[in-house]
PDB file of C-alpha atoms in Angstrom:
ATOM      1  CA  UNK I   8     114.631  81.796  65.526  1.00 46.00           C
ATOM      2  CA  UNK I   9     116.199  80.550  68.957  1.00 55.00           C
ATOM      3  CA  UNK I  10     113.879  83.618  70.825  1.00 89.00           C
ATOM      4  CA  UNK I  11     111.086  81.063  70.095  1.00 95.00           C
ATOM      5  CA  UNK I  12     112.866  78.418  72.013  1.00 95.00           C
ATOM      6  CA  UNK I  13     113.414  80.832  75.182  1.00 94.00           C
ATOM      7  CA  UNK I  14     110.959  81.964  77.964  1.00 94.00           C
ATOM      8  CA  UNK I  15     110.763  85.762  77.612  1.00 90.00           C
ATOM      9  CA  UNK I  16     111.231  88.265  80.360  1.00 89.00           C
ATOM     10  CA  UNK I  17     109.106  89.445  82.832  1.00 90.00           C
ATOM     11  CA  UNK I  18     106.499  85.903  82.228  1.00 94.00           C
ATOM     12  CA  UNK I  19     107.048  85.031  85.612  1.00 95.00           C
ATOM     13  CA  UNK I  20     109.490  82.510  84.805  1.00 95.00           C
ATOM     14  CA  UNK I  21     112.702  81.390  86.905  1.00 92.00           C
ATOM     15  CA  UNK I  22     115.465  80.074  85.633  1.00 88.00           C
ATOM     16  CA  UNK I  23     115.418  76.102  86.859  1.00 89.00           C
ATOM     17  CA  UNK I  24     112.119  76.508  87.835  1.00 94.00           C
ATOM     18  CA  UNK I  25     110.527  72.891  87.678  1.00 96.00           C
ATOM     19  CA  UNK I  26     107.128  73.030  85.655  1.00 98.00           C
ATOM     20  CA  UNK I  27     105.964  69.395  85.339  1.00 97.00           C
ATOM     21  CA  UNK I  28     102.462  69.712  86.521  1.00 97.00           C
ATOM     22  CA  UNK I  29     101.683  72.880  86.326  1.00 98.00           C
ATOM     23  CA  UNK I  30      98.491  72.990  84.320  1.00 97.00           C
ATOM     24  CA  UNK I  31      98.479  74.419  80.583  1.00 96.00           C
ATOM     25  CA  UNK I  32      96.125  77.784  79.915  1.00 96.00           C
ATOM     26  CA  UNK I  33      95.003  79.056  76.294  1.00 94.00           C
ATOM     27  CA  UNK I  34      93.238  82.683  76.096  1.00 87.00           C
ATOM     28  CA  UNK I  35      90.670  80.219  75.161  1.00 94.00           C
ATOM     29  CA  UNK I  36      90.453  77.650  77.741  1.00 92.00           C
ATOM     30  CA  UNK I  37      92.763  74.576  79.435  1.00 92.00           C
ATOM     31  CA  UNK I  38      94.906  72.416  77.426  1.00 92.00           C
ATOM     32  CA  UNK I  39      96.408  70.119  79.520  1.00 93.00           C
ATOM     33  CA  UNK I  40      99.300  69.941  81.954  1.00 95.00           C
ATOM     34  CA  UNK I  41     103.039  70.400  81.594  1.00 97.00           C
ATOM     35  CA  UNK I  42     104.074  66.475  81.681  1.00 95.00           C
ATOM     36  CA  UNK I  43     107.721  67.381  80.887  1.00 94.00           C
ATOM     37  CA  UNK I  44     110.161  70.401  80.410  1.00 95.00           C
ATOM     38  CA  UNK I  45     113.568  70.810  78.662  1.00 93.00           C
ATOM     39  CA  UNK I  46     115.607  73.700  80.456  1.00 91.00           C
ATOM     40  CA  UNK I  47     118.559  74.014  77.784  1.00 88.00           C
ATOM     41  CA  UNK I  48     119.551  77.141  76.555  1.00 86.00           C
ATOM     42  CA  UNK I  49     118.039  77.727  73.202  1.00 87.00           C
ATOM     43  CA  UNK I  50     115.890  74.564  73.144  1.00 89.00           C
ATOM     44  CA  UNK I  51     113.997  75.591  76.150  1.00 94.00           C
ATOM     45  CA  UNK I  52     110.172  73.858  75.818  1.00 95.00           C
ATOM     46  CA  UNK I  53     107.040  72.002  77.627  1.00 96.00           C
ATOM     47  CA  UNK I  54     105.875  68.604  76.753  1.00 95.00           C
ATOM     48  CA  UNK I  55     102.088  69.297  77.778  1.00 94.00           C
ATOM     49  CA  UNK I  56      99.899  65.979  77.972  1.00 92.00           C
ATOM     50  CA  UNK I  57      96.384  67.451  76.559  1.00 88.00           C
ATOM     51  CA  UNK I  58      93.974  64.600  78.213  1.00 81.00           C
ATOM     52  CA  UNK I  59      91.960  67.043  78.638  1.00 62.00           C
ATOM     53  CA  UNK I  60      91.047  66.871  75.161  1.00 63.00           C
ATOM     54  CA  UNK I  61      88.560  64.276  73.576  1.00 55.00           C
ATOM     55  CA  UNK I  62      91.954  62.674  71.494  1.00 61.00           C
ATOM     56  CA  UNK I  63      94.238  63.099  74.258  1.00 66.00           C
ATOM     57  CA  UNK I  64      97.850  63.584  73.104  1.00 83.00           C
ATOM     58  CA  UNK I  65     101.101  65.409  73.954  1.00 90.00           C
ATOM     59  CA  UNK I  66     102.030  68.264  71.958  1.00 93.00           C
ATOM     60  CA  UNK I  67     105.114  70.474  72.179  1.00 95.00           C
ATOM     61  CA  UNK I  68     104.832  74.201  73.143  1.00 96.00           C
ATOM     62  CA  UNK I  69     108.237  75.939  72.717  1.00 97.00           C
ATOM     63  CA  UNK I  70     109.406  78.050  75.687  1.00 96.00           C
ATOM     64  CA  UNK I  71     108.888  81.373  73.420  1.00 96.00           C
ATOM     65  CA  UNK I  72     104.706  80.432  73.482  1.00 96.00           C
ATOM     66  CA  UNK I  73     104.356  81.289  77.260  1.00 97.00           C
ATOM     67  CA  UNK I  74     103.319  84.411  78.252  1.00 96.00           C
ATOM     68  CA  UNK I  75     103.017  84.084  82.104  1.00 97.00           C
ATOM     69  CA  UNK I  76     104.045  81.527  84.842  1.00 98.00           C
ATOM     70  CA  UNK I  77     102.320  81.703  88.164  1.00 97.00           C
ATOM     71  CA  UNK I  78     103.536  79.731  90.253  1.00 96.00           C
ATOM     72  CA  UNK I  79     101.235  80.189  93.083  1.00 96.00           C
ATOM     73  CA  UNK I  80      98.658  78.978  90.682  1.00 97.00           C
ATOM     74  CA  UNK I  81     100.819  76.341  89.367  1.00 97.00           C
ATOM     75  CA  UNK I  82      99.787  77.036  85.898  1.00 98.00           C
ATOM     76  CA  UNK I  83     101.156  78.416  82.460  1.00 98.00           C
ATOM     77  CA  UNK I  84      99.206  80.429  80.239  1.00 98.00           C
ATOM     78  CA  UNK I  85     100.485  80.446  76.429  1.00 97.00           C
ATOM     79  CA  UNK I  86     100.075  82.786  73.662  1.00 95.00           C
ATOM     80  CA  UNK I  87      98.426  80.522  71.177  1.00 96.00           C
ATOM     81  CA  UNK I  88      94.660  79.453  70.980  1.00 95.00           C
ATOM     82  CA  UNK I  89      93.282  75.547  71.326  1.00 93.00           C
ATOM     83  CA  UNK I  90      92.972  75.027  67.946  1.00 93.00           C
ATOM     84  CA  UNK I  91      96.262  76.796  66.891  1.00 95.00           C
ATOM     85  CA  UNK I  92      98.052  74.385  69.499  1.00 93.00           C
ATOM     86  CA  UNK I  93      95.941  71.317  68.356  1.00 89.00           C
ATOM     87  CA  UNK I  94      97.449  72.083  64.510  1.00 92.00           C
ATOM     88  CA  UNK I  95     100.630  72.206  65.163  1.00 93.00           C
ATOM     89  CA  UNK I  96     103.038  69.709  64.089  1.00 92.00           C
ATOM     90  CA  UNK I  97     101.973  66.483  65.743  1.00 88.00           C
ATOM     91  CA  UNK I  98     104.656  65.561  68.407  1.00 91.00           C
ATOM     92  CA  UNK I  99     104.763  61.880  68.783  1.00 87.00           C
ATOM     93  CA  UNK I 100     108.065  60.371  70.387  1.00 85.00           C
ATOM     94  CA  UNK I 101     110.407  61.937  72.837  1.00 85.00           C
ATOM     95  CA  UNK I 102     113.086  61.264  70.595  1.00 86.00           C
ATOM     96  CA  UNK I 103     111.910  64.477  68.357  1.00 87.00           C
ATOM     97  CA  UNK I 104     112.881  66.989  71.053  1.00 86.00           C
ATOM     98  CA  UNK I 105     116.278  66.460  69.500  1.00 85.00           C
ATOM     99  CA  UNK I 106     115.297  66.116  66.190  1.00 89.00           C
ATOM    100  CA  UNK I 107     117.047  69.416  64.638  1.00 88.00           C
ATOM    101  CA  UNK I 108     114.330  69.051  61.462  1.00 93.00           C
ATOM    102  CA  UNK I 109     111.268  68.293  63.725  1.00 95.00           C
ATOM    103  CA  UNK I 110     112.264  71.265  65.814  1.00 92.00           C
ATOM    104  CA  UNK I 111     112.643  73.981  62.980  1.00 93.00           C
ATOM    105  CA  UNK I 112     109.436  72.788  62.337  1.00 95.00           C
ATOM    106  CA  UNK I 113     107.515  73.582  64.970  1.00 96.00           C
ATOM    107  CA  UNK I 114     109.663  76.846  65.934  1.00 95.00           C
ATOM    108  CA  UNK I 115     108.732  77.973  62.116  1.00 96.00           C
ATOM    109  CA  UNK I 116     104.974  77.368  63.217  1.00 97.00           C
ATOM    110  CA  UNK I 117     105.231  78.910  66.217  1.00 96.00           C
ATOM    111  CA  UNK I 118     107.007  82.088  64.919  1.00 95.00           C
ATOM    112  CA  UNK I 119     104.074  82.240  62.051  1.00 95.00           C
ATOM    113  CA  UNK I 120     101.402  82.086  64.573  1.00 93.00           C
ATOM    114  CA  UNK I 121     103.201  85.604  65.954  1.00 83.00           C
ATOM    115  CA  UNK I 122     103.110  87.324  62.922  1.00 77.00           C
ATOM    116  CA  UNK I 123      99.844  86.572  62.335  1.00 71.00           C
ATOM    117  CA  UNK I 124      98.523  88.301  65.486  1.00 63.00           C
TER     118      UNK I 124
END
């Protein structure tokens, strides 16, 4: 499961490469803006604060989810849709980005949403 918590090849991503800000793209529109990253090795993931949405909230988009970087652009586009992101597990305190059971959670999610495209 830890290929869900790493940024694939060839996205566009570099190792180190800061993130926080970068807006947040869906094939189906804008979900937010990367508020923070975690860069370690096989829990690699964005905090993205979704304002943008009517219930604003942060969610958690594991590093695997991206599919391009451009930084010129400063934005991120990720694999899953709006709605796919919006029913994920509900991310609610920092403290859960080291929460072992929160985080097979949402990496089980994440790889279900692959095999069901």
């Amino acid at each position: 499961m830890n290929d869900v918590w790493a940024f694939g090849q060839d996205n566009g991503y570099a190792v180190g490469q800061p993130l926080t800000g970068f807006s947040v793209e869906a094939a189906d529109g804008v979900i937010g803006h990367v508020e923070r990253q975690e860069d370690t090795p096989g829990m690699q993931h964005l905090v993205v604060d979704t304002g943008v949405w009517k219930f604003g909230r942060s969610v958690l988009i594991p590093a695997g989810a991206v599919t391009v970087v451009d930084a010129g652009e400063q934005m991120v586009r990720v694999a899953p849709s709006r709605d796919e992101i919006k029913a994920a597990p509900r991310f609610e305190t920092d403290s859960e980005t080291t929460d072992h059971g929160y985080l097979s959670e949402v990496g089980a999610y994440y790889l279900s949403l692959r095999a069901s495209h």
